[in-house]
Amino acid sequence: MSQRATSSPVYQHASVLLDGAIELLIGDPRACYLDGTFGRGGHSRAILERLSADGRLLAIDRDPEALTAAREIDDPRFSIHADTFSRLAQVAREQGVHGQLAGILLDVGVSSPQLDDPERGFSFLRDGPLDMRMDPSCGESAASWLARSSESEIARVFKAYGEERFARRLARAVVERRRAAPIARTVELAELLKAAHPAWEKGKHPATRAFQALRIHLNGELDELDAALDAALDALAPGGHLVVISFHSLEDRRVKRFIRDQARGDTHLPRGMPIRDDQLKRRLEPLGKARRPGSLEIEENPRARSAVMRAARKIA
């Protein structure tokens, strides 16, 4: 839980798959670990509880409110770094631990406080400025992007990042509406998409996929994830663990493919040639199958229902 100010609402955040993630992540309590997505610190605090006095934890986040929450942790073993998790290698180098990390945790996606705060503009259920930036101090807001982008570009984003079947129809509705006035509010956009959507999915708001697509596109989330996975390989020590929690299929497919490819090694060697294991250049070993939240966790935190956790150990 974090509190922005005494007069402001308190936005709660329940860390998903908390116990399982810490179990997979920590082998040596005296070693150094990295939490690439601090959020509101649920995972980081749990890691610190498991570390010995000699252990160390680096945390990264680009959200100013997450950074404020992180500075409340008064622990000499802990340090917070204002950056994107795609730059985790640079953070590790600056701290003198690149190639020495015993574990890296990535909890990918948007946090509950970001969704619950209408001023951030992530949620179609709460009226607020149409922003959606993880770091509001840089980049382009959703309102600005929708105001300037072509119908074909909006449709492409809805389709590619939201897997929205009716991307063209929704994009056309956005362009037609903005001719009268810019779309500046979350609920305004949500109602527009709701009216334009011809086939609602049971139990899902018709604006869900389009809002997801805008958020992913504006924050470069899939490129960030790809870069972070690559960076993690070199930042980990041999035997170090990589643990990734994702919340929709676009993210999970990338994580699954990355671990699979790194576990197979070099598949371009001549067929039939006798090859030693070390020549395959395998870099990861999967740690069991994907894990998902149990029914009790989903009951307590419905936003956990789509979470998938995958883990792997660095071989070399």
PDB file of C-alpha atoms in Angstrom:
ATOM      1  CA  MET A   1       0.000   0.000   0.000  1.00  0.00           C
ATOM      2  CA  SER A   2       1.203   3.498  -0.791  1.00  0.00           C
ATOM      3  CA  GLN A   3      -0.094   6.911   0.201  1.00  0.00           C
ATOM      4  CA  ARG A   4       0.529   9.933  -1.959  1.00  0.00           C
ATOM      5  CA  ALA A   5      -0.391  12.546   0.652  1.00  0.00           C
ATOM      6  CA  THR A   6      -2.489  12.702   3.790  1.00  0.00           C
ATOM      7  CA  SER A   7      -5.358  14.327   1.891  1.00  0.00           C
ATOM      8  CA  SER A   8      -5.147  12.006  -1.135  1.00  0.00           C
ATOM      9  CA  PRO A   9      -6.797   8.625  -1.637  1.00  0.00           C
ATOM     10  CA  VAL A  10      -4.884   5.526  -0.612  1.00  0.00           C
ATOM     11  CA  TYR A  11      -4.361   3.168  -3.545  1.00  0.00           C
ATOM     12  CA  GLN A  12      -3.753  -0.453  -2.619  1.00  0.00           C
ATOM     13  CA  HIS A  13      -1.647  -2.892  -4.576  1.00  0.00           C
ATOM     14  CA  ALA A  14      -1.510  -6.634  -3.984  1.00  0.00           C
ATOM     15  CA  SER A  15       1.631  -8.224  -5.437  1.00  0.00           C
ATOM     16  CA  VAL A  16       0.625 -11.165  -7.612  1.00  0.00           C
ATOM     17  CA  LEU A  17       2.168 -14.618  -7.099  1.00  0.00           C
ATOM     18  CA  LEU A  18       4.230 -13.157  -4.281  1.00  0.00           C
ATOM     19  CA  ASP A  19       5.296 -16.271  -2.381  1.00  0.00           C
ATOM     20  CA  GLY A  20       5.965 -18.312  -5.508  1.00  0.00           C
ATOM     21  CA  ALA A  21       8.056 -15.568  -7.076  1.00  0.00           C
ATOM     22  CA  ILE A  22      10.252 -15.178  -4.002  1.00  0.00           C
ATOM     23  CA  GLU A  23      10.657 -18.954  -3.718  1.00  0.00           C
ATOM     24  CA  LEU A  24      11.858 -19.189  -7.325  1.00  0.00           C
ATOM     25  CA  LEU A  25      14.018 -16.075  -7.162  1.00  0.00           C
ATOM     26  CA  ILE A  26      16.101 -16.448  -4.021  1.00  0.00           C
ATOM     27  CA  GLY A  27      18.697 -19.155  -3.661  1.00  0.00           C
ATOM     28  CA  ASP A  28      21.442 -17.444  -1.664  1.00  0.00           C
ATOM     29  CA  PRO A  29      20.181 -14.893   0.894  1.00  0.00           C
ATOM     30  CA  ARG A  30      23.646 -13.299   0.994  1.00  0.00           C
ATOM     31  CA  ALA A  31      23.666 -12.451  -2.725  1.00  0.00           C
ATOM     32  CA  CYS A  32      22.552  -9.458  -4.811  1.00  0.00           C
ATOM     33  CA  TYR A  33      19.154  -9.372  -6.550  1.00  0.00           C
ATOM     34  CA  LEU A  34      17.308  -6.966  -8.835  1.00  0.00           C
ATOM     35  CA  ASP A  35      13.613  -6.094  -8.898  1.00  0.00           C
ATOM     36  CA  GLY A  36      13.110  -4.544 -12.328  1.00  0.00           C
ATOM     37  CA  THR A  37       9.572  -3.322 -11.617  1.00  0.00           C
ATOM     38  CA  PHE A  38       9.286  -1.901  -8.092  1.00  0.00           C
ATOM     39  CA  GLY A  39       5.652  -0.767  -8.424  1.00  0.00           C
ATOM     40  CA  ARG A  40       4.567  -0.270  -4.839  1.00  0.00           C
ATOM     41  CA  GLY A  41       7.248  -2.528  -3.422  1.00  0.00           C
ATOM     42  CA  GLY A  42       5.395  -5.707  -2.500  1.00  0.00           C
ATOM     43  CA  HIS A  43       7.957  -7.983  -4.097  1.00  0.00           C
ATOM     44  CA  SER A  44      10.910  -5.851  -3.016  1.00  0.00           C
ATOM     45  CA  ARG A  45       9.837  -5.880   0.638  1.00  0.00           C
ATOM     46  CA  ALA A  46       9.340  -9.648   0.511  1.00  0.00           C
ATOM     47  CA  ILE A  47      12.801 -10.104  -0.992  1.00  0.00           C
ATOM     48  CA  LEU A  48      14.388  -7.964   1.725  1.00  0.00           C
ATOM     49  CA  GLU A  49      12.691 -10.105   4.380  1.00  0.00           C
ATOM     50  CA  ARG A  50      14.425 -13.163   2.935  1.00  0.00           C
ATOM     51  CA  LEU A  51      17.878 -11.627   2.534  1.00  0.00           C
ATOM     52  CA  SER A  52      20.571 -11.822   5.184  1.00  0.00           C
ATOM     53  CA  ALA A  53      22.459  -8.785   6.473  1.00  0.00           C
ATOM     54  CA  ASP A  54      24.972  -9.327   3.659  1.00  0.00           C
ATOM     55  CA  GLY A  55      22.335  -9.461   0.920  1.00  0.00           C
ATOM     56  CA  ARG A  56      21.537  -6.605  -1.445  1.00  0.00           C
ATOM     57  CA  LEU A  57      18.581  -5.538  -3.583  1.00  0.00           C
ATOM     58  CA  LEU A  58      18.514  -3.089  -6.491  1.00  0.00           C
ATOM     59  CA  ALA A  59      15.089  -1.894  -7.673  1.00  0.00           C
ATOM     60  CA  ILE A  60      14.080  -0.014 -10.820  1.00  0.00           C
ATOM     61  CA  ASP A  61      10.991   1.945 -11.790  1.00  0.00           C
ATOM     62  CA  ARG A  62      10.137   4.846 -14.108  1.00  0.00           C
ATOM     63  CA  ASP A  63       6.892   5.884 -12.420  1.00  0.00           C
ATOM     64  CA  PRO A  64       7.475   8.960 -10.198  1.00  0.00           C
ATOM     65  CA  GLU A  65       4.910   7.770  -7.646  1.00  0.00           C
ATOM     66  CA  ALA A  66       6.573   4.356  -7.428  1.00  0.00           C
ATOM     67  CA  LEU A  67       9.907   6.074  -6.828  1.00  0.00           C
ATOM     68  CA  THR A  68       8.352   8.101  -4.007  1.00  0.00           C
ATOM     69  CA  ALA A  69       7.027   4.915  -2.418  1.00  0.00           C
ATOM     70  CA  ALA A  70      10.444   3.247  -2.767  1.00  0.00           C
ATOM     71  CA  ARG A  71      12.186   6.050  -0.904  1.00  0.00           C
ATOM     72  CA  GLU A  72      10.142   5.145   2.168  1.00  0.00           C
ATOM     73  CA  ILE A  73      12.200   1.961   2.507  1.00  0.00           C
ATOM     74  CA  ASP A  74      14.973   2.700   4.993  1.00  0.00           C
ATOM     75  CA  ASP A  75      17.303  -0.255   4.538  1.00  0.00           C
ATOM     76  CA  PRO A  76      21.039  -0.090   3.742  1.00  0.00           C
ATOM     77  CA  ARG A  77      20.684  -3.237   1.626  1.00  0.00           C
ATOM     78  CA  PHE A  78      18.216  -1.525  -0.716  1.00  0.00           C
ATOM     79  CA  SER A  79      18.591   1.074  -3.469  1.00  0.00           C
ATOM     80  CA  ILE A  80      16.046   2.447  -5.937  1.00  0.00           C
ATOM     81  CA  HIS A  81      16.958   3.626  -9.446  1.00  0.00           C
ATOM     82  CA  ALA A  82      14.832   5.855 -11.689  1.00  0.00           C
ATOM     83  CA  ASP A  83      14.971   4.095 -15.033  1.00  0.00           C
ATOM     84  CA  THR A  84      13.226   1.655 -17.336  1.00  0.00           C
ATOM     85  CA  PHE A  85      13.808  -2.051 -16.763  1.00  0.00           C
ATOM     86  CA  SER A  86      15.187  -2.370 -20.298  1.00  0.00           C
ATOM     87  CA  ARG A  87      18.250  -0.556 -18.892  1.00  0.00           C
ATOM     88  CA  LEU A  88      18.794  -2.983 -16.050  1.00  0.00           C
ATOM     89  CA  ALA A  89      22.229  -3.879 -17.403  1.00  0.00           C
ATOM     90  CA  GLN A  90      23.352  -0.248 -17.166  1.00  0.00           C
ATOM     91  CA  VAL A  91      22.022   0.004 -13.607  1.00  0.00           C
ATOM     92  CA  ALA A  92      23.859  -3.193 -12.665  1.00  0.00           C
ATOM     93  CA  ARG A  93      27.095  -1.884 -14.199  1.00  0.00           C
ATOM     94  CA  GLU A  94      26.803   1.421 -12.351  1.00  0.00           C
ATOM     95  CA  GLN A  95      26.378  -0.533  -9.109  1.00  0.00           C
ATOM     96  CA  GLY A  96      29.310  -2.827  -9.877  1.00  0.00           C
ATOM     97  CA  VAL A  97      27.247  -6.044  -9.984  1.00  0.00           C
ATOM     98  CA  HIS A  98      26.814  -6.721 -13.699  1.00  0.00           C
ATOM     99  CA  GLY A  99      27.217 -10.443 -14.315  1.00  0.00           C
ATOM    100  CA  GLN A 100      26.937 -11.070 -10.567  1.00  0.00           C
ATOM    101  CA  LEU A 101      23.182 -10.900  -9.918  1.00  0.00           C
ATOM    102  CA  ALA A 102      21.778 -14.021  -8.284  1.00  0.00           C
ATOM    103  CA  GLY A 103      18.263 -13.245  -9.462  1.00  0.00           C
ATOM    104  CA  ILE A 104      16.181 -10.818 -11.510  1.00  0.00           C
ATOM    105  CA  LEU A 105      12.430 -10.342 -11.077  1.00  0.00           C
ATOM    106  CA  LEU A 106      10.241  -8.645 -13.687  1.00  0.00           C
ATOM    107  CA  ASP A 107       6.564  -8.057 -12.819  1.00  0.00           C
ATOM    108  CA  VAL A 108       5.388  -6.733 -16.170  1.00  0.00           C
ATOM    109  CA  GLY A 109       2.414  -4.479 -16.793  1.00  0.00           C
ATOM    110  CA  VAL A 110       0.448  -1.779 -15.012  1.00  0.00           C
ATOM    111  CA  SER A 111       0.024  -1.684 -11.224  1.00  0.00           C
ATOM    112  CA  SER A 112      -3.246  -1.384  -9.333  1.00  0.00           C
ATOM    113  CA  PRO A 113      -2.474   2.159  -8.069  1.00  0.00           C
ATOM    114  CA  GLN A 114      -1.911   3.275 -11.653  1.00  0.00           C
ATOM    115  CA  LEU A 115      -5.266   1.789 -12.682  1.00  0.00           C
ATOM    116  CA  ASP A 116      -7.111   3.097  -9.641  1.00  0.00           C
ATOM    117  CA  ASP A 117      -5.866   6.685  -9.848  1.00  0.00           C
ATOM    118  CA  PRO A 118      -8.089   8.424 -12.428  1.00  0.00           C
ATOM    119  CA  GLU A 119      -5.487  11.156 -12.947  1.00  0.00           C
ATOM    120  CA  ARG A 120      -3.170   8.627 -14.602  1.00  0.00           C
ATOM    121  CA  GLY A 121      -5.704   7.890 -17.340  1.00  0.00           C
ATOM    122  CA  PHE A 122      -5.176   4.132 -17.544  1.00  0.00           C
ATOM    123  CA  SER A 123      -8.685   2.970 -16.680  1.00  0.00           C
ATOM    124  CA  PHE A 124     -11.859   3.153 -18.750  1.00  0.00           C
ATOM    125  CA  LEU A 125     -13.880   2.749 -15.536  1.00  0.00           C
ATOM    126  CA  ARG A 126     -12.761   6.044 -13.967  1.00  0.00           C
ATOM    127  CA  ASP A 127     -13.009   9.452 -15.577  1.00  0.00           C
ATOM    128  CA  GLY A 128      -9.709  11.265 -15.895  1.00  0.00           C
ATOM    129  CA  PRO A 129      -7.349  12.870 -18.402  1.00  0.00           C
ATOM    130  CA  LEU A 130      -6.503  10.530 -21.265  1.00  0.00           C
ATOM    131  CA  ASP A 131      -2.809  10.119 -20.451  1.00  0.00           C
ATOM    132  CA  MET A 132      -1.599   6.482 -19.940  1.00  0.00           C
ATOM    133  CA  ARG A 133       2.122   7.267 -19.647  1.00  0.00           C
ATOM    134  CA  MET A 134       4.095   5.295 -17.069  1.00  0.00           C
ATOM    135  CA  ASP A 135       6.234   8.402 -16.635  1.00  0.00           C
ATOM    136  CA  PRO A 136       4.011  11.461 -17.147  1.00  0.00           C
ATOM    137  CA  SER A 137       7.057  13.703 -17.495  1.00  0.00           C
ATOM    138  CA  CYS A 138       8.080  12.301 -20.880  1.00  0.00           C
ATOM    139  CA  GLY A 139       6.616  10.855 -24.026  1.00  0.00           C
ATOM    140  CA  GLU A 140       3.228  11.456 -25.627  1.00  0.00           C
ATOM    141  CA  SER A 141      -0.154  11.161 -23.951  1.00  0.00           C
ATOM    142  CA  ALA A 142      -2.936   8.984 -25.347  1.00  0.00           C
ATOM    143  CA  ALA A 143      -5.031  12.096 -26.058  1.00  0.00           C
ATOM    144  CA  SER A 144      -2.242  13.676 -28.100  1.00  0.00           C
ATOM    145  CA  TRP A 145      -1.524  10.483 -30.028  1.00  0.00           C
ATOM    146  CA  LEU A 146      -5.187   9.880 -30.875  1.00  0.00           C
ATOM    147  CA  ALA A 147      -5.522  13.490 -32.025  1.00  0.00           C
ATOM    148  CA  ARG A 148      -2.716  13.268 -34.584  1.00  0.00           C
ATOM    149  CA  SER A 149      -2.574   9.634 -35.758  1.00  0.00           C
ATOM    150  CA  SER A 150      -4.144   8.384 -38.964  1.00  0.00           C
ATOM    151  CA  GLU A 151      -7.081   6.003 -38.970  1.00  0.00           C
ATOM    152  CA  SER A 152      -4.885   3.208 -40.344  1.00  0.00           C
ATOM    153  CA  GLU A 153      -2.259   3.737 -37.621  1.00  0.00           C
ATOM    154  CA  ILE A 154      -4.862   3.697 -34.855  1.00  0.00           C
ATOM    155  CA  ALA A 155      -6.340   0.506 -36.302  1.00  0.00           C
ATOM    156  CA  ARG A 156      -2.887  -1.063 -36.505  1.00  0.00           C
ATOM    157  CA  VAL A 157      -2.200  -0.355 -32.833  1.00  0.00           C
ATOM    158  CA  PHE A 158      -5.612  -1.649 -31.718  1.00  0.00           C
ATOM    159  CA  LYS A 159      -5.037  -4.846 -33.719  1.00  0.00           C
ATOM    160  CA  ALA A 160      -1.351  -5.465 -32.943  1.00  0.00           C
ATOM    161  CA  TYR A 161      -1.323  -4.638 -29.227  1.00  0.00           C
ATOM    162  CA  GLY A 162      -4.934  -5.287 -28.250  1.00  0.00           C
ATOM    163  CA  GLU A 163      -5.718  -8.156 -30.600  1.00  0.00           C
ATOM    164  CA  GLU A 164      -8.953  -6.304 -31.266  1.00  0.00           C
ATOM    165  CA  ARG A 165     -11.072  -7.970 -33.987  1.00  0.00           C
ATOM    166  CA  PHE A 166     -12.889  -4.755 -34.816  1.00  0.00           C
ATOM    167  CA  ALA A 167      -9.833  -2.494 -34.854  1.00  0.00           C
ATOM    168  CA  ARG A 168     -10.771  -0.730 -38.100  1.00  0.00           C
ATOM    169  CA  ARG A 169     -14.321  -0.002 -36.974  1.00  0.00           C
ATOM    170  CA  LEU A 170     -13.127   1.436 -33.650  1.00  0.00           C
ATOM    171  CA  ALA A 171     -10.398   3.499 -35.310  1.00  0.00           C
ATOM    172  CA  ARG A 172     -12.951   4.926 -37.719  1.00  0.00           C
ATOM    173  CA  ALA A 173     -15.184   5.927 -34.809  1.00  0.00           C
ATOM    174  CA  VAL A 174     -12.271   7.711 -33.109  1.00  0.00           C
ATOM    175  CA  VAL A 175     -11.396   9.685 -36.242  1.00  0.00           C
ATOM    176  CA  GLU A 176     -15.019  10.653 -36.883  1.00  0.00           C
ATOM    177  CA  ARG A 177     -15.504  11.834 -33.296  1.00  0.00           C
ATOM    178  CA  ARG A 178     -12.327  13.924 -33.148  1.00  0.00           C
ATOM    179  CA  ARG A 179     -13.495  15.993 -36.120  1.00  0.00           C
ATOM    180  CA  ALA A 180     -15.946  17.642 -33.747  1.00  0.00           C
ATOM    181  CA  ALA A 181     -13.582  17.973 -30.768  1.00  0.00           C
ATOM    182  CA  PRO A 182     -10.436  16.299 -29.385  1.00  0.00           C
ATOM    183  CA  ILE A 183     -10.972  13.219 -27.232  1.00  0.00           C
ATOM    184  CA  ALA A 184      -9.471  14.226 -23.894  1.00  0.00           C
ATOM    185  CA  ARG A 185     -11.086  12.063 -21.187  1.00  0.00           C
ATOM    186  CA  THR A 186     -10.949   8.329 -20.440  1.00  0.00           C
ATOM    187  CA  VAL A 187     -14.684   7.815 -20.033  1.00  0.00           C
ATOM    188  CA  GLU A 188     -15.323   9.803 -23.217  1.00  0.00           C
ATOM    189  CA  LEU A 189     -13.117   7.392 -25.173  1.00  0.00           C
ATOM    190  CA  ALA A 190     -14.565   4.354 -23.389  1.00  0.00           C
ATOM    191  CA  GLU A 191     -18.146   5.331 -24.229  1.00  0.00           C
ATOM    192  CA  LEU A 192     -17.189   6.030 -27.839  1.00  0.00           C
ATOM    193  CA  LEU A 193     -15.568   2.591 -28.193  1.00  0.00           C
ATOM    194  CA  LYS A 194     -18.470   0.945 -26.413  1.00  0.00           C
ATOM    195  CA  ALA A 195     -20.968   2.455 -28.839  1.00  0.00           C
ATOM    196  CA  ALA A 196     -18.880   1.505 -31.880  1.00  0.00           C
ATOM    197  CA  HIS A 197     -18.129  -2.087 -30.835  1.00  0.00           C
ATOM    198  CA  PRO A 198     -20.483  -4.593 -32.526  1.00  0.00           C
ATOM    199  CA  ALA A 199     -19.737  -7.707 -30.449  1.00  0.00           C
ATOM    200  CA  TRP A 200     -19.075  -7.500 -26.734  1.00  0.00           C
ATOM    201  CA  GLU A 201     -17.184 -10.307 -25.013  1.00  0.00           C
ATOM    202  CA  LYS A 202     -18.967 -11.751 -22.006  1.00  0.00           C
ATOM    203  CA  GLY A 203     -17.681 -10.220 -18.783  1.00  0.00           C
ATOM    204  CA  LYS A 204     -15.348  -7.802 -20.591  1.00  0.00           C
ATOM    205  CA  HIS A 205     -15.867  -4.105 -21.272  1.00  0.00           C
ATOM    206  CA  PRO A 206     -15.749  -3.478 -25.048  1.00  0.00           C
ATOM    207  CA  ALA A 207     -13.033  -0.838 -24.572  1.00  0.00           C
ATOM    208  CA  THR A 208     -10.674  -3.236 -22.758  1.00  0.00           C
ATOM    209  CA  ARG A 209      -8.538  -4.293 -25.711  1.00  0.00           C
ATOM    210  CA  ALA A 210      -8.233  -0.812 -27.201  1.00  0.00           C
ATOM    211  CA  PHE A 211      -7.171   0.702 -23.863  1.00  0.00           C
ATOM    212  CA  GLN A 212      -4.603  -2.081 -23.423  1.00  0.00           C
ATOM    213  CA  ALA A 213      -3.288  -1.452 -26.922  1.00  0.00           C
ATOM    214  CA  LEU A 214      -2.890   2.282 -26.354  1.00  0.00           C
ATOM    215  CA  ARG A 215      -1.036   1.760 -23.072  1.00  0.00           C
ATOM    216  CA  ILE A 216       1.344  -0.814 -24.555  1.00  0.00           C
ATOM    217  CA  HIS A 217       2.050   1.331 -27.608  1.00  0.00           C
ATOM    218  CA  LEU A 218       2.578   4.630 -25.778  1.00  0.00           C
ATOM    219  CA  ASN A 219       4.959   3.098 -23.245  1.00  0.00           C
ATOM    220  CA  GLY A 220       6.783   0.807 -25.684  1.00  0.00           C
ATOM    221  CA  GLU A 221       6.069  -2.070 -23.323  1.00  0.00           C
ATOM    222  CA  LEU A 222       6.807  -5.009 -25.620  1.00  0.00           C
ATOM    223  CA  ASP A 223      10.079  -3.511 -26.854  1.00  0.00           C
ATOM    224  CA  GLU A 224      10.962  -2.780 -23.226  1.00  0.00           C
ATOM    225  CA  LEU A 225      10.281  -6.403 -22.302  1.00  0.00           C
ATOM    226  CA  ASP A 226      12.364  -7.801 -25.163  1.00  0.00           C
ATOM    227  CA  ALA A 227      15.283  -5.540 -24.258  1.00  0.00           C
ATOM    228  CA  ALA A 228      15.008  -6.414 -20.563  1.00  0.00           C
ATOM    229  CA  LEU A 229      15.060 -10.158 -21.242  1.00  0.00           C
ATOM    230  CA  ASP A 230      18.196  -9.810 -23.368  1.00  0.00           C
ATOM    231  CA  ALA A 231      19.852  -7.593 -20.768  1.00  0.00           C
ATOM    232  CA  ALA A 232      19.012  -9.998 -17.955  1.00  0.00           C
ATOM    233  CA  LEU A 233      21.005 -12.823 -19.550  1.00  0.00           C
ATOM    234  CA  ASP A 234      24.290 -10.964 -19.261  1.00  0.00           C
ATOM    235  CA  ALA A 235      23.491  -9.274 -15.952  1.00  0.00           C
ATOM    236  CA  LEU A 236      22.826 -12.591 -14.183  1.00  0.00           C
ATOM    237  CA  ALA A 237      25.593 -14.641 -12.640  1.00  0.00           C
ATOM    238  CA  PRO A 238      25.899 -18.288 -13.767  1.00  0.00           C
ATOM    239  CA  GLY A 239      23.225 -20.147 -11.822  1.00  0.00           C
ATOM    240  CA  GLY A 240      21.195 -16.965 -11.342  1.00  0.00           C
ATOM    241  CA  HIS A 241      17.423 -17.083 -11.688  1.00  0.00           C
ATOM    242  CA  LEU A 242      15.185 -15.039 -13.986  1.00  0.00           C
ATOM    243  CA  VAL A 243      11.538 -14.776 -12.862  1.00  0.00           C
ATOM    244  CA  VAL A 244       8.948 -13.002 -15.041  1.00  0.00           C
ATOM    245  CA  ILE A 245       5.282 -12.362 -14.245  1.00  0.00           C
ATOM    246  CA  SER A 246       3.145 -11.220 -17.173  1.00  0.00           C
ATOM    247  CA  PHE A 247      -0.527 -10.368 -17.475  1.00  0.00           C
ATOM    248  CA  HIS A 248      -1.580 -10.920 -21.066  1.00  0.00           C
ATOM    249  CA  SER A 249      -0.768 -13.245 -23.933  1.00  0.00           C
ATOM    250  CA  LEU A 250       1.387 -10.781 -25.900  1.00  0.00           C
ATOM    251  CA  GLU A 251       3.832 -10.554 -22.984  1.00  0.00           C
ATOM    252  CA  ASP A 252       3.704 -14.208 -21.998  1.00  0.00           C
ATOM    253  CA  ARG A 253       4.341 -15.425 -25.550  1.00  0.00           C
ATOM    254  CA  ARG A 254       7.486 -13.330 -25.673  1.00  0.00           C
ATOM    255  CA  VAL A 255       8.735 -14.636 -22.331  1.00  0.00           C
ATOM    256  CA  LYS A 256       7.909 -18.239 -23.226  1.00  0.00           C
ATOM    257  CA  ARG A 257       9.666 -17.965 -26.596  1.00  0.00           C
ATOM    258  CA  PHE A 258      12.715 -16.287 -25.078  1.00  0.00           C
ATOM    259  CA  ILE A 259      13.217 -18.990 -22.446  1.00  0.00           C
ATOM    260  CA  ARG A 260      12.576 -21.741 -25.007  1.00  0.00           C
ATOM    261  CA  ASP A 261      15.082 -20.333 -27.511  1.00  0.00           C
ATOM    262  CA  GLN A 262      17.776 -19.780 -24.878  1.00  0.00           C
ATOM    263  CA  ALA A 263      17.207 -23.319 -23.561  1.00  0.00           C
ATOM    264  CA  ARG A 264      17.587 -24.832 -27.060  1.00  0.00           C
ATOM    265  CA  GLY A 265      20.753 -22.957 -27.859  1.00  0.00           C
ATOM    266  CA  ASP A 266      22.160 -22.670 -31.385  1.00  0.00           C
ATOM    267  CA  THR A 267      19.754 -24.482 -33.715  1.00  0.00           C
ATOM    268  CA  HIS A 268      21.574 -23.429 -36.901  1.00  0.00           C
ATOM    269  CA  LEU A 269      24.359 -25.983 -36.632  1.00  0.00           C
ATOM    270  CA  PRO A 270      24.602 -28.589 -39.458  1.00  0.00           C
ATOM    271  CA  ARG A 271      22.092 -31.383 -39.122  1.00  0.00           C
ATOM    272  CA  GLY A 272      23.525 -34.755 -38.125  1.00  0.00           C
ATOM    273  CA  MET A 273      26.811 -33.289 -36.883  1.00  0.00           C
ATOM    274  CA  PRO A 274      27.911 -34.729 -33.496  1.00  0.00           C
ATOM    275  CA  ILE A 275      27.723 -31.777 -31.096  1.00  0.00           C
ATOM    276  CA  ARG A 276      28.695 -31.443 -27.456  1.00  0.00           C
ATOM    277  CA  ASP A 277      26.297 -29.691 -25.090  1.00  0.00           C
ATOM    278  CA  ASP A 278      28.720 -26.811 -24.604  1.00  0.00           C
ATOM    279  CA  GLN A 279      28.732 -26.178 -28.377  1.00  0.00           C
ATOM    280  CA  LEU A 280      24.981 -25.586 -28.408  1.00  0.00           C
ATOM    281  CA  LYS A 281      25.495 -22.455 -26.310  1.00  0.00           C
ATOM    282  CA  ARG A 282      22.436 -23.031 -24.189  1.00  0.00           C
ATOM    283  CA  ARG A 283      22.098 -20.160 -21.757  1.00  0.00           C
ATOM    284  CA  LEU A 284      18.926 -20.914 -19.797  1.00  0.00           C
ATOM    285  CA  GLU A 285      17.285 -23.902 -18.177  1.00  0.00           C
ATOM    286  CA  PRO A 286      13.520 -23.623 -17.501  1.00  0.00           C
ATOM    287  CA  LEU A 287      12.542 -24.009 -13.851  1.00  0.00           C
ATOM    288  CA  GLY A 288       9.403 -26.078 -14.186  1.00  0.00           C
ATOM    289  CA  LYS A 289       6.230 -25.141 -16.015  1.00  0.00           C
ATOM    290  CA  ALA A 290       4.394 -21.836 -16.046  1.00  0.00           C
ATOM    291  CA  ARG A 291       2.652 -21.021 -12.778  1.00  0.00           C
ATOM    292  CA  ARG A 292      -0.686 -19.291 -12.327  1.00  0.00           C
ATOM    293  CA  PRO A 293      -2.494 -17.892  -9.293  1.00  0.00           C
ATOM    294  CA  GLY A 294      -4.663 -20.249  -7.281  1.00  0.00           C
ATOM    295  CA  SER A 295      -8.384 -19.778  -6.780  1.00  0.00           C
ATOM    296  CA  LEU A 296      -7.895 -18.175  -3.355  1.00  0.00           C
ATOM    297  CA  GLU A 297      -5.511 -15.511  -4.686  1.00  0.00           C
ATOM    298  CA  ILE A 298      -7.860 -14.750  -7.589  1.00  0.00           C
ATOM    299  CA  GLU A 299     -10.774 -14.453  -5.166  1.00  0.00           C
ATOM    300  CA  GLU A 300      -8.827 -11.986  -3.035  1.00  0.00           C
ATOM    301  CA  ASN A 301      -7.363 -10.123  -6.027  1.00  0.00           C
ATOM    302  CA  PRO A 302      -9.405 -10.546  -9.244  1.00  0.00           C
ATOM    303  CA  ARG A 303      -6.729  -8.714 -11.260  1.00  0.00           C
ATOM    304  CA  ALA A 304      -4.446 -11.708 -10.671  1.00  0.00           C
ATOM    305  CA  ARG A 305      -6.591 -14.015 -12.814  1.00  0.00           C
ATOM    306  CA  SER A 306      -4.609 -13.457 -16.030  1.00  0.00           C
ATOM    307  CA  ALA A 307      -1.134 -13.621 -14.446  1.00  0.00           C
ATOM    308  CA  VAL A 308       1.429 -16.149 -15.668  1.00  0.00           C
ATOM    309  CA  MET A 309       4.838 -16.659 -14.052  1.00  0.00           C
ATOM    310  CA  ARG A 310       7.784 -18.284 -15.808  1.00  0.00           C
ATOM    311  CA  ALA A 311      11.273 -18.842 -14.438  1.00  0.00           C
ATOM    312  CA  ALA A 312      14.630 -20.053 -15.709  1.00  0.00           C
ATOM    313  CA  ARG A 313      18.166 -20.561 -14.433  1.00  0.00           C
ATOM    314  CA  LYS A 314      21.192 -19.171 -16.267  1.00  0.00           C
ATOM    315  CA  ILE A 315      23.510 -21.976 -17.321  1.00  0.00           C
ATOM    316  CA  ALA A 316      26.486 -19.892 -18.395  1.00  0.00           C
TER     317      ALA A 316
END
